[in-house]
Coordinates of C-alpha atoms and ligand atoms in Angstrom, one line a residue:
A1 CA 128.2 108.3 37.1
K2 CA 125.9 106.0 35.3
R3 CA 127.0 103.1 38.3
G4 CA 126.2 106.7 41.4
R5 CA 122.8 107.5 39.3
N6 CA 121.4 103.7 39.2
R7 CA 122.3 103.2 42.9
Y8 CA 120.0 106.3 43.9
V9 CA 116.9 104.8 41.8
V10 CA 117.7 101.7 43.6
Y11 CA 118.2 103.6 47.4
T12 CA 114.4 105.8 46.6
D13 CA 112.5 102.8 44.9
E14 CA 113.8 100.5 47.7
L15 CA 113.0 103.7 50.5
D16 CA 109.2 104.2 48.3
S17 CA 108.5 101.1 49.1
A18 CA 109.6 100.6 52.4
L19 CA 107.5 104.0 52.7
A20 CA 104.2 101.8 50.7
H21 CA 104.8 99.0 53.2
R22 CA 104.6 101.0 55.6
R23 CA 101.4 102.1 55.2
G24 CA 100.1 99.0 54.0
V25 CA 100.9 97.9 58.0
E26 CA 99.4 101.6 59.0
L27 CA 95.8 100.5 56.3
A28 CA 95.4 96.8 57.9
L29 CA 95.9 98.3 61.7
R30 CA 93.4 101.4 61.3
E31 CA 90.9 97.9 60.7
A32 CA 92.3 96.0 62.6
L33 CA 91.2 98.9 65.2
R34 CA 88.0 99.1 64.1
T35 CA 87.1 95.8 64.3
G36 CA 88.3 94.2 66.2
E37 CA 89.7 90.8 64.3
G38 CA 93.8 90.0 64.8
L39 CA 94.5 92.0 68.2
A40 CA 94.7 90.3 70.9
C41 CA 96.3 90.6 74.8
H42 CA 98.7 88.1 75.6
Y43 CA 99.1 87.7 79.7
Q44 CA 103.3 87.1 80.7
P45 CA 103.2 86.6 85.2
L46 CA 105.4 88.3 87.4
V47 CA 106.9 86.4 90.3
R48 CA 108.0 87.5 94.1
A49 CA 111.8 86.7 93.7
A50 CA 112.0 84.8 96.9
D51 CA 109.3 82.1 96.4
G52 CA 108.5 82.3 93.2
K53 CA 104.7 82.7 93.6
V54 CA 102.8 85.0 90.8
V55 CA 102.4 88.1 91.8
G56 CA 101.2 90.0 88.7
V57 CA 101.0 90.3 84.3
E58 CA 101.6 92.4 82.3
A59 CA 99.2 92.5 79.4
L60 CA 101.9 92.9 76.0
A61 CA 99.4 93.7 71.9
R62 CA 99.5 90.8 69.9
W63 CA 98.3 91.3 65.8
T64 CA 97.9 88.6 63.3
H65 CA 96.8 89.7 59.8
P66 CA 95.8 87.6 57.3
R67 CA 98.7 89.1 54.6
L68 CA 100.5 90.7 57.1
G69 CA 100.6 87.6 59.8
S70 CA 101.7 88.1 62.6
V71 CA 103.3 91.6 62.9
P72 CA 106.2 91.4 66.2
P73 CA 104.5 94.5 68.1
V74 CA 107.8 96.6 68.8
Q75 CA 106.7 97.4 64.8
F76 CA 103.0 98.1 65.5
I77 CA 103.5 99.6 67.5
A78 CA 106.2 102.0 65.7
V79 CA 103.4 102.4 63.1
A80 CA 101.0 103.2 65.7
E81 CA 102.7 105.9 67.6
E82 CA 103.7 107.5 63.8
T83 CA 99.7 107.4 62.5
G84 CA 98.5 108.6 66.3
L85 CA 96.1 105.2 66.3
I86 CA 98.2 104.0 70.3
G87 CA 95.6 106.3 71.6
T88 CA 93.4 104.1 70.3
L89 CA 95.4 101.0 70.6
G90 CA 96.5 102.1 73.8
E91 CA 92.5 102.1 75.0
W92 CA 91.9 99.0 74.0
I93 CA 94.4 97.1 75.5
L94 CA 94.6 98.9 79.2
R95 CA 90.7 97.7 79.0
E96 CA 90.7 94.2 77.8
A97 CA 93.7 93.5 80.1
C98 CA 91.6 95.3 83.3
T99 CA 88.5 93.1 82.0
R100 CA 90.3 90.0 82.2
L101 CA 92.5 90.4 85.6
A102 CA 89.7 92.0 87.4
P103 CA 87.4 88.8 89.0
F104 CA 91.6 88.3 90.1
E105 CA 91.7 89.6 93.4
G106 CA 95.4 89.8 94.2
V107 CA 97.4 89.7 91.4
F108 CA 98.1 93.3 90.0
V109 CA 98.4 94.0 85.9
A110 CA 100.8 96.3 84.3
V111 CA 99.9 97.7 81.3
N112 CA 102.6 99.6 79.1
V113 CA 102.0 103.3 78.2
S114 CA 104.0 105.0 74.9
A115 CA 104.8 108.4 75.4
V116 CA 102.7 109.4 72.6
Q117 CA 99.7 108.5 74.5
L118 CA 100.8 110.1 78.0
R119 CA 100.5 113.6 75.4
D120 CA 97.5 113.7 75.8
D121 CA 95.6 115.3 78.6
R122 CA 92.0 113.1 79.0
F123 CA 94.4 109.7 79.6
A124 CA 94.0 110.0 83.5
D125 CA 90.6 110.2 82.5
M126 CA 90.8 107.5 80.3
V127 CA 92.1 104.9 83.6
F128 CA 90.4 105.8 85.2
D129 CA 87.3 105.4 83.2
A130 CA 88.3 102.1 82.9
L131 CA 88.9 100.8 86.4
A132 CA 85.4 102.4 86.8
A133 CA 83.8 100.2 84.0
C134 CA 84.8 97.2 84.8
G135 CA 85.4 97.8 88.7
M136 CA 89.2 97.4 89.4
P137 CA 91.1 99.3 92.1
A138 CA 93.7 101.6 90.8
R139 CA 96.4 100.1 93.4
R140 CA 96.3 96.9 91.1
L141 CA 97.0 98.9 88.0
E142 CA 100.7 99.3 86.9
L143 CA 101.3 101.5 83.6
E144 CA 104.9 100.7 82.3
I145 CA 107.1 103.5 80.4
T146 CA 109.9 103.5 79.3
E147 CA 112.5 106.0 81.5
T148 CA 113.5 107.2 78.0
A149 CA 109.6 108.5 78.0
I150 CA 109.9 110.1 81.6
V151 CA 113.7 111.5 80.7
N152 CA 112.6 113.7 78.2
A153 CA 108.9 114.3 79.8
D154 CA 107.0 118.6 80.0
A155 CA 105.8 119.1 83.0
A156 CA 102.1 118.7 82.1
T157 CA 103.2 115.0 81.8
V158 CA 104.6 115.0 86.0
R159 CA 101.6 117.2 86.3
L160 CA 99.5 113.5 84.2
L161 CA 101.5 111.4 86.2
K162 CA 100.9 112.2 89.6
R163 CA 97.7 112.5 89.6
L164 CA 97.3 108.8 89.0
R165 CA 99.5 108.3 91.3
R166 CA 96.6 110.3 93.9
A167 CA 94.4 108.1 92.9
G168 CA 96.1 105.0 93.1
V169 CA 97.7 104.1 89.8
R170 CA 101.2 103.0 90.5
I171 CA 104.6 103.7 87.7
S172 CA 106.4 101.4 86.5
L173 CA 109.4 102.4 85.3
D174 CA 110.5 100.1 82.0
D175 CA 113.7 99.4 80.3
F176 CA 115.9 100.9 83.4
G177 CA 119.1 101.3 82.9
T178 CA 118.9 102.6 79.5
G179 CA 118.1 106.2 79.8
Y180 CA 120.2 107.8 81.6
S181 CA 117.2 108.8 84.5
S182 CA 118.6 110.7 87.2
L183 CA 118.1 110.2 90.8
T184 CA 116.6 112.7 91.3
L185 CA 113.9 112.1 89.2
L186 CA 113.1 109.2 90.8
K187 CA 112.3 111.0 93.8
D188 CA 110.1 114.0 91.7
L189 CA 108.0 111.3 89.4
D190 CA 107.2 109.8 93.1
V191 CA 107.1 105.8 90.7
D192 CA 106.4 102.9 93.1
K193 CA 108.8 100.1 90.8
V194 CA 111.5 100.3 88.3
K195 CA 112.1 97.5 86.1
I196 CA 115.4 96.9 85.3
D197 CA 115.7 95.7 81.3
R198 CA 116.5 92.6 79.9
S199 CA 119.9 93.8 77.9
F200 CA 121.9 93.6 82.0
V201 CA 119.3 91.4 83.4
Q202 CA 121.0 88.4 80.8
M203 CA 125.0 89.5 81.2
A204 CA 124.9 89.5 84.8
P205 CA 125.6 86.9 86.3
T206 CA 128.4 86.3 84.0
A207 CA 129.7 89.8 82.8
D208 CA 130.9 92.2 85.9
D209 CA 129.8 95.8 84.2
S210 CA 125.9 94.3 84.1
A211 CA 126.3 92.4 87.2
A212 CA 127.3 96.0 88.8
I213 CA 124.4 97.6 87.7
V214 CA 121.7 95.3 88.9
R215 CA 123.2 95.3 92.3
A216 CA 123.5 99.2 91.9
V217 CA 119.9 99.6 91.0
S218 CA 118.5 96.5 93.9
N219 CA 119.6 98.9 96.2
L220 CA 119.3 102.3 95.1
G221 CA 116.1 100.1 95.2
A222 CA 115.6 99.6 98.6
A223 CA 116.9 102.9 99.8
L224 CA 114.5 104.6 97.6
G225 CA 111.3 102.1 98.9
L226 CA 110.8 101.6 95.3
R227 CA 110.6 97.4 94.1
V228 CA 113.1 96.2 91.5
V229 CA 112.1 93.5 88.4
A230 CA 114.7 91.9 86.6
E231 CA 112.2 91.4 82.8
G232 CA 114.1 88.6 80.4
V233 CA 114.8 86.3 83.3
E234 CA 115.6 83.8 81.1
T235 CA 118.5 80.9 82.7
E236 CA 118.3 78.8 86.7
Q237 CA 121.9 81.3 86.8
Q238 CA 120.2 84.3 86.4
R239 CA 117.1 83.5 88.8
V240 CA 119.9 82.7 91.7
F241 CA 121.9 86.1 91.0
L242 CA 118.7 88.6 91.0
R243 CA 117.6 86.9 93.3
E244 CA 120.4 86.8 95.8
A245 CA 120.8 91.1 94.2
G246 CA 117.9 91.5 96.0
C247 CA 115.5 91.6 93.2
D248 CA 111.8 92.2 94.5
E249 CA 110.7 90.5 91.1
L250 CA 111.4 88.7 88.0
Q251 CA 109.2 88.1 85.2
G252 CA 111.3 85.7 82.1
Y253 CA 110.8 83.2 79.8
L254 CA 112.6 80.5 82.9
F255 CA 108.8 81.3 84.5
S256 CA 106.3 81.6 81.5
E257 CA 106.5 82.7 78.1
A258 CA 103.3 85.4 77.5
V259 CA 99.6 83.5 77.6
T260 CA 96.7 84.3 75.7
E261 CA 93.8 85.0 77.7
D262 CA 91.7 81.2 78.0
R263 CA 95.8 80.5 80.2
I264 CA 95.4 83.0 82.7
E265 CA 93.9 80.4 85.0
S266 CA 97.4 78.8 84.9
V267 CA 99.3 80.7 85.0
L268 CA 98.3 82.5 87.5
G269 CA 97.7 79.0 89.8
G270 CA 96.7 79.6 93.5
F271 CA 94.5 82.7 92.4
A272 CA 91.2 81.9 92.3
A273 CA 88.8 84.3 90.1
A274 CA 86.6 85.8 92.7
Ligands
LIG301 P1 108.6 95.1 76.4 O1 107.6 96.4 77.5 O2 110.0 95.4 77.1 O3 108.3 94.0 77.1 C1 109.1 92.3 76.8 C2 109.2 92.3 76.2 O4 109.7 91.0 76.2 C3 108.0 91.3 75.1 O5 108.1 91.6 74.2 C4 108.1 90.0 76.1 O6 106.9 88.9 75.9 C5 110.1 89.8 75.3 N1 110.4 89.0 77.0 C6 109.2 88.5 78.0 N2 110.8 87.5 78.9 C7 111.8 87.6 78.5 C8 113.2 87.0 77.6 O7 113.0 85.6 79.3 N3 113.5 86.5 77.3 C9 112.9 87.4 75.8 N4 114.3 87.7 75.2 N5 111.6 87.9 75.5 C10 112.0 87.7 77.0 P2 107.2 91.2 72.9 O8 105.4 91.4 73.5 O9 107.6 91.6 71.6 O10 107.5 93.8 73.1 C11 108.6 94.0 72.8 C12 108.1 95.8 73.5 O11 106.6 96.1 72.7 C13 107.2 95.5 74.7 O12 108.9 95.8 75.4 C14 106.8 97.1 74.4 O13 108.0 97.7 74.1 C15 106.6 96.3 73.5 N6 105.2 96.5 73.4 C16 104.4 95.9 73.6 N7 103.0 95.3 74.0 C17 102.6 97.2 73.6 C18 101.8 97.9 74.6 O14 100.0 96.8 74.7 N8 101.9 99.1 74.5 C19 102.7 99.7 73.5 N9 103.2 101.1 74.5 N10 103.0 98.3 73.4 C20 103.6 97.6 73.9
LIG302 CA1 106.3 96.7 80.1
LIG303 CA1 110.9 96.3 79.3
LIG304 CA1 112.8 96.3 76.8

């Protein structure tokens, strides 16, 4: 009994310190959002599978804190979602990315959007404001929404996405293959793009089931008029497989990791800022 009790004490101590850590992260993030200090937006190119030409970039949030160090996005995004800070963070990223990429005509900008942001009915207007403020046409913006978020979308979210779509904003289903969405849903929502989750992409050249999934998604995309992207491409073998499987665009360390804003020009190569 005594040992059990000790275990229990240890357990709550660990829980307390985990909660304290979380609270610490929350406060630090709140401060970063207030001052803008330590927050950055990095950009990873997406290339056309056919010829390797850069066609767009994905904005990825980065945060470095003086004491916490560099905090992984999955960690601070989760805290932001739980605390409601994701609205402010998401708006900051969107404005930052659109402002930075606006001069590069012909390049699209993909921005990740959390399911929590889609529950705010002011979201669409915020997006239109951001586009207007930097003079970027709506068709150059892609909102990446995870398949899981879409599967669980309520009627209000579906209306919101349709409103964005009608204005020309493109919708891309992120982490596709992990969320069990249906064909009907893809058609109903009129999405433009699916991004095959990197777990399938990385296994595809060697594992038959992953290869079958990639080929099936790619055929599905062609049949529904969707563009298909493979993310997490790391090897030449994967690139060759994915191109032959019919993927339209590729993204991954093989081409480039996400780069700081001052390296955008070098990554975009042929594109000169207008
Ligand atoms: P994601 O949207 O699936 O983004 C792709 C992640 O894969 C990024 O990690 C990227 O750096 C990484 N990646 C890219 N190429 C490769 C590759 O070849 N191999 C491997 N192993 N990884 C690759 P990152 O930047 O750590 O972001 C992780 C996740 O955090 C993102 O996954 C996204 O869900 C979330 N996230 C990042 N920035 C934002 C943001 O501004 N807003 C929201 N809501 N979520 C964000
Ligand atoms: Ca993404
Ligand atoms: Ca993804
Ligand atoms: Ca992923």
